[in-house]
Short mmCIF file of C-alpha atoms in Angstrom, two decimals:
data_model
loop_
_atom_site.label_atom_id
_atom_site.label_comp_id
_atom_site.label_asym_id
_atom_site.label_seq_id
_atom_site.Cartn_x
_atom_site.Cartn_y
_atom_site.Cartn_z
CA MET A 271 -0.05 -0.01 -0.02
CA GLU A 272 1.23 3.44 -0.94
CA LYS A 273 2.03 5.72 2.13
CA ASN A 274 0.71 9.30 2.07
CA GLY A 275 3.23 12.03 2.70
CA GLY A 276 5.79 14.30 1.03
CA MET A 277 9.49 14.21 0.69
CA ARG A 278 11.56 15.04 3.67
CA GLY A 279 12.67 18.54 3.69
CA LEU A 280 16.25 19.63 4.26
CA PRO A 281 17.56 22.95 5.90
CA ASP A 282 18.36 25.57 3.34
CA ARG A 283 21.67 26.94 4.17
CA GLN A 284 22.01 29.06 1.11
CA LEU A 285 22.73 32.70 1.87
CA SER A 286 20.56 35.31 0.18
CA MET A 287 22.59 37.61 -1.99
CA LEU A 288 19.99 40.41 -1.95
CA SER A 289 17.18 40.84 0.65
CA SER A 290 14.80 43.82 1.29
CA LEU A 291 13.80 42.46 4.70
CA SER A 292 14.07 44.89 7.57
CA THR A 293 13.57 44.57 11.28
CA GLU A 294 10.27 46.73 10.80
CA ASP A 295 8.88 43.61 9.00
CA LEU A 296 9.63 41.35 11.86
CA ILE A 297 7.93 42.98 14.65
CA PRO A 298 4.14 42.23 14.90
CA ALA A 299 1.91 45.33 14.19
CA ASP A 300 0.06 44.76 17.57
CA HIS A 301 3.20 44.25 19.57
CA PRO A 302 3.01 46.27 22.84
CA ILE A 303 6.58 47.60 22.39
CA ARG A 304 5.38 49.61 19.35
CA ARG A 305 3.31 51.76 21.64
CA ILE A 306 6.37 52.18 24.11
CA ARG A 307 8.71 53.16 21.27
CA VAL A 308 6.32 55.89 20.11
CA VAL A 309 6.49 57.42 23.81
CA VAL A 310 10.26 56.94 24.10
CA ASP A 311 10.73 58.64 20.77
CA THR A 312 8.57 61.64 21.88
CA VAL A 313 10.49 61.91 25.20
CA LEU A 314 13.88 61.77 23.46
CA GLY A 315 12.74 64.39 21.04
CA GLU A 316 12.10 66.78 24.07
CA LEU A 317 15.64 66.18 25.32
CA ASP A 318 17.32 66.97 21.91
CA GLY A 319 18.67 70.32 23.26
CA THR A 320 20.12 68.67 26.24
CA PHE A 321 21.96 66.08 24.14
CA ASP A 322 23.47 68.96 21.81
CA ALA A 323 24.78 70.71 24.75
CA MET A 324 26.52 67.56 26.02
CA TYR A 325 28.75 67.03 22.82
CA ALA A 326 31.28 69.09 20.92
CA LYS A 327 30.40 70.33 17.45
CA SER A 328 33.41 68.71 15.97
CA GLY A 329 35.34 65.48 16.38
CA ARG A 330 34.72 61.88 15.89
CA PRO A 331 31.02 60.91 16.08
CA SER A 332 30.09 58.83 19.18
CA VAL A 333 27.23 56.49 19.77
CA PRO A 334 24.10 58.66 20.09
CA PRO A 335 22.96 59.20 23.67
CA GLU A 336 19.47 58.36 22.36
CA MET A 337 20.71 54.87 21.67
CA LEU A 338 22.17 54.53 25.14
CA LEU A 339 19.02 55.55 26.82
CA LYS A 340 16.89 53.27 24.55
CA SER A 341 19.24 50.56 25.58
CA SER A 342 18.64 51.30 29.25
CA VAL A 343 14.86 51.11 28.46
CA LEU A 344 15.32 47.53 27.05
CA MET A 345 17.55 46.44 29.83
CA ALA A 346 14.84 47.49 32.41
CA MET A 347 12.06 45.76 30.34
CA TYR A 348 13.98 42.47 29.68
CA SER A 349 15.55 42.02 33.18
CA MET A 350 19.06 42.50 31.93
CA ARG A 351 21.55 43.09 34.76
CA SER A 352 24.70 43.28 32.58
CA GLU A 353 25.54 45.88 29.83
CA ARG A 354 27.96 43.25 28.35
CA ALA A 355 25.12 40.75 28.11
CA PHE A 356 22.94 43.40 26.48
CA CYS A 357 25.44 44.20 23.79
CA GLU A 358 25.91 40.46 23.02
CA ARG A 359 22.19 39.92 22.76
CA LEU A 360 21.97 43.02 20.48
CA ASN A 361 23.93 41.21 17.87
CA TYR A 362 21.14 38.61 17.21
CA ASP A 363 17.88 40.11 18.77
CA MET A 364 15.86 41.60 15.93
CA LEU A 365 13.52 43.41 18.37
CA PHE A 366 16.41 45.05 20.12
CA LYS A 367 17.76 46.29 16.76
CA TRP A 368 14.42 47.56 15.66
CA PHE A 369 13.94 49.65 18.89
CA LEU A 370 17.40 51.14 18.54
CA ASP A 371 16.71 51.84 14.75
CA LEU A 372 19.46 49.47 13.65
CA PRO A 373 19.42 47.47 10.43
CA ILE A 374 19.53 43.74 10.52
CA ASN A 375 23.14 43.40 9.66
CA ALA A 376 24.36 46.18 12.02
CA ALA A 377 26.91 44.99 14.62
CA SER A 378 26.38 45.88 18.30
CA PHE A 379 28.45 48.72 19.76
CA ASP A 380 30.96 47.79 22.67
CA ALA A 381 29.93 47.36 26.22
CA SER A 382 32.52 50.00 27.15
CA THR A 383 30.51 52.69 25.50
CA PHE A 384 28.13 52.73 28.52
CA SER A 385 31.06 53.43 30.91
CA LYS A 386 32.75 55.88 28.71
CA ASN A 387 29.62 58.01 28.48
CA ARG A 388 28.20 57.33 31.85
CA GLN A 389 29.77 60.39 33.62
CA ARG A 390 28.73 62.70 30.77
CA LEU A 391 25.10 61.56 31.29
CA LEU A 392 25.46 62.06 35.05
CA ASP A 393 26.90 65.53 34.67
CA ALA A 394 23.92 66.63 32.41
CA ASP A 395 21.25 64.99 34.77
CA VAL A 396 19.98 63.16 31.91
CA ALA A 397 18.17 60.49 33.96
CA ASP A 398 16.33 63.32 35.71
CA GLU A 399 15.49 65.00 32.56
CA PHE A 400 14.22 61.66 31.05
CA PHE A 401 12.05 60.85 34.00
CA ALA A 402 10.58 64.36 34.08
CA ALA A 403 9.77 64.09 30.30
CA VAL A 404 7.99 60.80 30.90
CA VAL A 405 5.97 62.32 33.81
CA ARG A 406 4.99 65.16 31.35
CA GLN A 407 3.60 62.64 28.86
CA ALA A 408 1.31 61.12 31.60
CA LYS A 409 0.23 64.53 32.57
CA LEU A 410 -0.71 65.60 28.94
CA ARG A 411 -2.88 62.55 28.68
CA ARG A 412 -4.60 63.42 32.09
CA TYR A 413 -3.51 60.19 33.79
CA MET A 414 -2.27 61.74 36.82
CA SER A 415 -4.01 63.15 39.96
CA SER A 416 -2.76 66.47 41.24
CA ASP A 417 -4.51 66.21 44.68
CA HIS A 418 -3.80 62.83 46.18
CA PHE A 419 -0.40 61.13 46.58
CA SER A 420 1.41 58.42 48.50
CA VAL A 421 4.96 58.08 49.66
CA ASP A 422 7.06 55.19 50.59
CA GLY A 423 10.72 53.76 50.69
CA THR A 424 12.54 50.41 50.31
CA LEU A 425 15.89 49.13 50.83
CA LEU A 426 18.01 48.16 47.76
CA GLU A 427 20.95 45.89 48.38
CA ALA A 428 24.29 47.47 47.47
CA TRP A 429 26.87 45.82 45.25
CA ALA A 430 29.05 45.14 48.23
CA SER A 431 29.47 42.25 50.73
CA HIS A 432 29.73 42.33 54.50
CA LYS A 433 33.20 41.39 54.32
CA SER A 434 34.19 44.71 52.61
CA PHE A 435 32.72 46.64 55.70
CA LYS A 436 35.97 47.50 57.44
CA PRO A 437 37.15 50.07 60.11
CA LYS A 438 37.79 53.40 58.41
CA ASP A 439 41.35 53.59 59.93
CA SER A 440 42.50 49.99 59.15
CA GLU A 441 45.61 49.48 57.04
CA PRO A 442 44.81 48.20 53.48
CA GLY A 443 45.28 44.38 53.31
CA SER A 444 45.67 44.14 57.10
CA ASP A 445 43.09 41.48 57.50
CA GLU A 446 43.31 39.66 54.16
CA GLY A 447 44.03 35.96 54.05
CA PRO A 448 45.99 34.11 51.44
CA LYS A 449 45.50 34.87 47.85
CA GLY A 450 42.42 33.20 46.28
CA ARG A 451 40.66 32.91 49.69
CA ASN A 452 38.03 35.01 51.53
CA SER A 453 39.35 36.77 54.57
CA GLU A 454 38.96 34.88 57.88
CA VAL A 455 37.59 37.41 60.25
CA GLN A 456 35.61 36.90 63.44
CA TRP A 457 33.02 39.51 63.91
CA HIS A 458 31.18 37.96 66.86
CA GLY A 459 30.95 40.58 69.68
CA GLN A 460 32.45 43.19 67.53
CA LYS A 461 30.55 46.55 67.26
CA ARG A 462 30.28 47.72 63.77
CA SER A 463 28.56 50.98 62.64
CA ASN A 464 28.59 53.39 59.89
CA ASP A 465 30.44 55.94 62.01
CA THR A 466 33.50 53.83 62.39
CA HIS A 467 33.30 51.30 59.38
CA GLU A 468 32.77 51.71 55.64
CA SER A 469 32.74 49.27 52.72
CA THR A 470 35.91 49.23 50.65
CA THR A 471 34.00 48.25 47.65
CA ASP A 472 31.27 51.01 47.90
CA PRO A 473 31.98 53.71 50.42
CA ASP A 474 28.48 55.25 49.87
CA ALA A 475 26.61 52.10 50.93
CA ARG A 476 25.35 52.05 54.52
CA LEU A 477 24.85 49.12 56.88
CA TYR A 478 21.22 49.31 57.81
CA ARG A 479 18.24 47.10 58.67
CA LYS A 480 14.49 47.72 58.10
CA SER A 481 13.44 46.37 61.47
CA ASN A 482 14.56 44.28 64.36
CA ASN A 483 13.41 41.16 62.73
CA THR A 484 15.54 41.45 59.60
CA ALA A 485 19.33 41.20 59.08
CA ALA A 486 21.49 44.33 58.49
CA GLN A 487 22.85 44.72 54.95
CA LEU A 488 24.90 47.22 52.94
CA CYS A 489 22.20 49.16 50.94
CA TYR A 490 20.81 52.32 49.70
CA THR A 491 17.12 53.64 50.17
CA GLY A 492 14.80 53.95 47.22
CA HIS A 493 11.86 56.46 47.39
CA LEU A 494 8.77 56.78 45.50
CA LEU A 495 5.91 59.45 45.28
CA ILE A 496 2.85 58.08 43.47
CA GLU A 497 -0.43 59.65 42.56
CA HIS A 498 -3.71 57.93 43.34
CA ARG A 499 -5.57 58.11 40.00
CA SER A 500 -3.58 55.62 37.93
CA ALA A 501 -0.70 54.86 40.53
CA LEU A 502 1.85 56.36 38.38
CA ILE A 503 5.17 57.53 39.81
CA VAL A 504 5.34 61.35 40.04
CA ASP A 505 8.91 61.43 41.63
CA ALA A 506 11.66 59.07 42.58
CA ASP A 507 14.95 59.23 44.45
CA LEU A 508 17.68 57.13 45.91
CA THR A 509 19.53 58.22 49.03
CA PHE A 510 21.91 56.96 51.64
CA ALA A 511 20.19 54.34 53.97
CA THR A 512 19.51 56.10 57.43
CA GLY A 513 16.78 56.03 59.89
CA TYR A 514 15.58 59.37 58.74
CA ALA A 515 16.00 58.93 54.98
CA GLU A 516 12.31 57.97 54.06
CA ARG A 517 10.69 60.98 55.93
CA ASP A 518 13.35 63.47 54.76
CA CYS A 519 13.21 62.46 51.16
CA ALA A 520 9.37 62.39 51.15
CA ALA A 521 9.30 65.92 52.52
CA ASP A 522 11.63 67.07 49.71
CA MET A 523 9.66 65.28 47.05
CA LEU A 524 6.47 67.00 48.30
CA LYS A 525 8.20 70.38 48.23
CA ARG A 526 9.35 69.63 44.57
CA LEU A 527 5.70 69.37 43.44
CA PRO A 528 4.08 72.43 41.75
CA LYS A 529 2.47 74.69 44.17
CA SER A 530 -1.37 74.40 44.43
CA ARG A 531 -4.01 76.65 46.22
CA ARG A 532 -6.06 73.38 46.83
CA ARG A 533 -5.40 71.37 49.89
CA ARG A 534 -3.84 67.97 48.92
CA THR A 535 -3.34 64.68 50.73
CA VAL A 536 -0.28 62.42 51.15
CA ALA A 537 -0.51 58.87 52.41
CA GLY A 538 2.08 56.75 54.07
CA ASP A 539 2.66 53.93 56.46
CA LYS A 540 3.38 54.11 60.11
CA ASN A 541 7.00 55.08 59.61
CA TYR A 542 5.83 58.53 58.61
CA ASP A 543 3.73 59.13 61.72
CA THR A 544 6.24 61.58 63.41
CA LYS A 545 5.55 65.09 64.59
CA ASN A 546 8.27 66.47 62.16
CA PHE A 547 6.99 64.87 59.09
CA VAL A 548 3.50 65.82 59.76
CA ALA A 549 4.45 69.35 60.40
CA GLU A 550 6.48 69.50 57.20
CA ALA A 551 3.71 67.92 55.13
CA ARG A 552 1.16 70.45 56.45
CA SER A 553 3.48 73.34 55.77
CA ALA A 554 3.87 72.24 52.23
CA GLY A 555 0.01 72.27 51.80
CA PHE A 556 -0.69 68.63 52.31
CA THR A 557 -3.02 66.83 54.83
CA PRO A 558 -0.96 63.84 56.00
CA HIS A 559 -3.01 60.68 55.69
CA VAL A 560 -0.40 58.45 57.22
CA ALA A 561 -1.10 55.29 59.30
CA GLN A 562 -1.23 55.82 62.98
CA ASN A 563 1.66 54.32 65.01
CA THR A 564 0.29 53.91 68.51
CA THR A 565 2.84 51.25 69.70
CA ASN A 566 4.01 52.63 73.12
CA ARG A 567 3.57 56.31 71.85
CA ARG A 568 0.95 58.85 70.85
CA SER A 569 0.09 59.14 67.15
CA ALA A 570 0.77 62.51 65.45
CA ILE A 571 -2.47 62.04 63.55
CA ASP A 572 -5.66 62.77 65.41
CA GLY A 573 -9.36 62.20 64.84
CA ARG A 574 -9.78 65.34 62.92
CA VAL A 575 -7.97 63.42 60.15
CA THR A 576 -9.07 59.89 60.59
CA ARG A 577 -12.73 60.45 60.85
CA HIS A 578 -13.01 61.54 57.13
CA GLY A 579 -13.77 58.99 54.41
CA GLY A 580 -10.91 60.31 52.42
CA TYR A 581 -8.43 58.95 55.06
CA THR A 582 -9.71 55.45 54.68
CA ALA A 583 -9.51 55.67 50.88
CA SER A 584 -5.95 56.98 51.08
CA GLN A 585 -5.03 54.02 53.42
CA ARG A 586 -6.48 51.69 50.98
CA ILE A 587 -4.96 53.14 47.74
CA ARG A 588 -1.35 53.96 49.28
CA LYS A 589 -0.56 50.19 49.18
CA ARG A 590 -0.25 50.38 45.44
CA VAL A 591 3.24 52.01 45.90
CA GLU A 592 4.31 48.47 46.48
CA GLU A 593 3.58 47.65 42.75
CA PRO A 594 6.36 49.81 41.32
CA PHE A 595 8.91 48.72 44.09
CA GLY A 596 8.13 45.07 43.25
CA TRP A 597 8.51 45.78 39.57
CA VAL A 598 11.83 47.55 40.02
CA LYS A 599 13.14 44.62 42.18
CA THR A 600 11.88 41.81 39.91
CA VAL A 601 11.54 42.69 36.36
CA GLY A 602 13.93 45.77 36.62
CA ALA A 603 16.51 43.40 38.14
CA GLY A 604 17.11 45.88 41.09
CA ARG A 605 16.83 43.70 44.15
CA LYS A 606 20.71 43.95 44.18
CA LEU A 607 22.08 47.11 42.74
CA ARG A 608 24.62 46.66 39.85
CA TYR A 609 26.66 50.02 40.17
CA ILE A 610 29.21 51.40 42.73
CA GLY A 611 28.32 54.79 44.32
CA LYS A 612 25.15 56.70 44.91
CA ASP A 613 25.09 58.89 41.96
CA ARG A 614 25.35 55.98 39.48
CA ASN A 615 22.74 53.98 41.34
CA ARG A 616 20.39 57.02 41.60
CA ALA A 617 20.64 57.51 37.83
CA TRP A 618 19.79 53.75 37.23
CA PHE A 619 16.77 54.01 39.70
CA LYS A 620 15.30 57.17 37.90
CA MET A 621 15.66 55.50 34.56
CA THR A 622 14.13 52.16 35.78
CA THR A 623 11.21 54.02 37.48
CA ALA A 624 10.75 56.00 34.22
CA VAL A 625 10.35 52.67 32.36
CA TYR A 626 7.82 51.52 34.63
CA ASN A 627 5.75 54.70 33.99
CA LEU A 628 6.21 54.16 30.30
CA ILE A 629 4.72 50.61 30.55
CA ARG A 630 1.85 51.93 32.67
CA ILE A 631 1.20 54.83 30.16
CA THR A 632 1.07 52.62 27.21
CA ALA A 633 -1.29 50.17 28.98
CA LEU A 634 -3.58 53.01 29.80
CA ASP A 635 -3.35 54.26 26.19
CA ALA A 636 -4.33 50.75 24.96
CA ALA A 637 -7.21 50.65 27.44
CA THR A 638 -8.60 54.01 26.31
CA ALA A 639 -8.07 53.62 22.58
#
C-alpha cells in the first residue's frame, strides 16, 4: 500500500545575495513595544537640546545618547543586569535592533560605550530629564491626579559584601588572608557602625536594617511618590540608607511638586507618623493621611483626620506603591544594585522607574483607545 506524505525537507543553508527584509517587517503590528517606542521617541525628542549641549560640534562621532537611553529602557524591560550581556544580545535580537533603529546586519556597539559616556550623562542629569519628560507625557494624557499622593521607601542591596565593611582607619590588606581565599575574620561581639566602618567596595553604601526582625545589609534607600488616579510615579529618588531617609526624602519630594491653592493629601505607612514629618507635610500644603503608630507612643495624627472617608480611601490606595517597588526589584532586576556609588545607582533608579511609567502609560493608552 502506498503511504501518504511528502518528501523529507532539508535545511536551506544558502545565503541570500539580496534581501529587502528589515527589522520593521519582523515586529508584529500589534506588539505592545510599538506603543512604548512611540512614547520613548517623543520623550527623547524633548531632550534633543540637552544632548546637543553635551557634545562638541566637531570631532569623531560617538554612539548617540538616544541609543544609550533606549538601551537602558530595553535592559529594564527585559531584566538584563549586565551591559555586556545586552550588547551580546543586540547582535542577534531583531526586536532590540528595531527598537534602536539599527538595520539587520548592524553589529552591536561595545559594552565599554556605556562606561565611557556614563559620567557625561550624569553631569547633564539626563536620567532626571528623561524621568521628568515621561511624567509630562502622563500629565498631557490626564492620567495623573494633582491632589492625592502616597510616599514610601524601600531598601536596595548595594553591590558590596559584609566582608568589605571594615574600620575606616584600618591599613589596606591588614586582614586579608591568602590569595584566592576570602578573609577569615571573626565579627562575633565586635561592634560595627557606619560611624567607624565603611565598605571598601562601595563607600557610599550604609549598613542598615529595616526592622529588628531582619538582618542588616549594605544598602541604599529608594523612594517613590505616586499619585492615586493611575498609581503612576510622580517622583523618585535614591539616598543613603539612614533612619531618617524615608521621611526627609518624602518631605523634599512634596516640596518639589508644583504649588497648588487646593489642599492636597499624602498617604504613608506608620514610619511617617512623626511630629516632624506631619508638620512639614502640613507646611507644604498637604494633609498627612499616614497610618497611625500607637505602639508605646501617641500618634501625630488625630481624629480630625481619621474621621473623614478620604483618610480611609488613602490608606487603601497607598498600598499600590508596592507595585512599582516590586516591578523594580523583579522585572527591573534591582533587588541587588549593579553599580558602585550613590550617583550611578540613583541615575539607574530614575531610569528604571521611568520605564515603569512608560509601561503603565502605554497600557492606559491601549485601554482608552
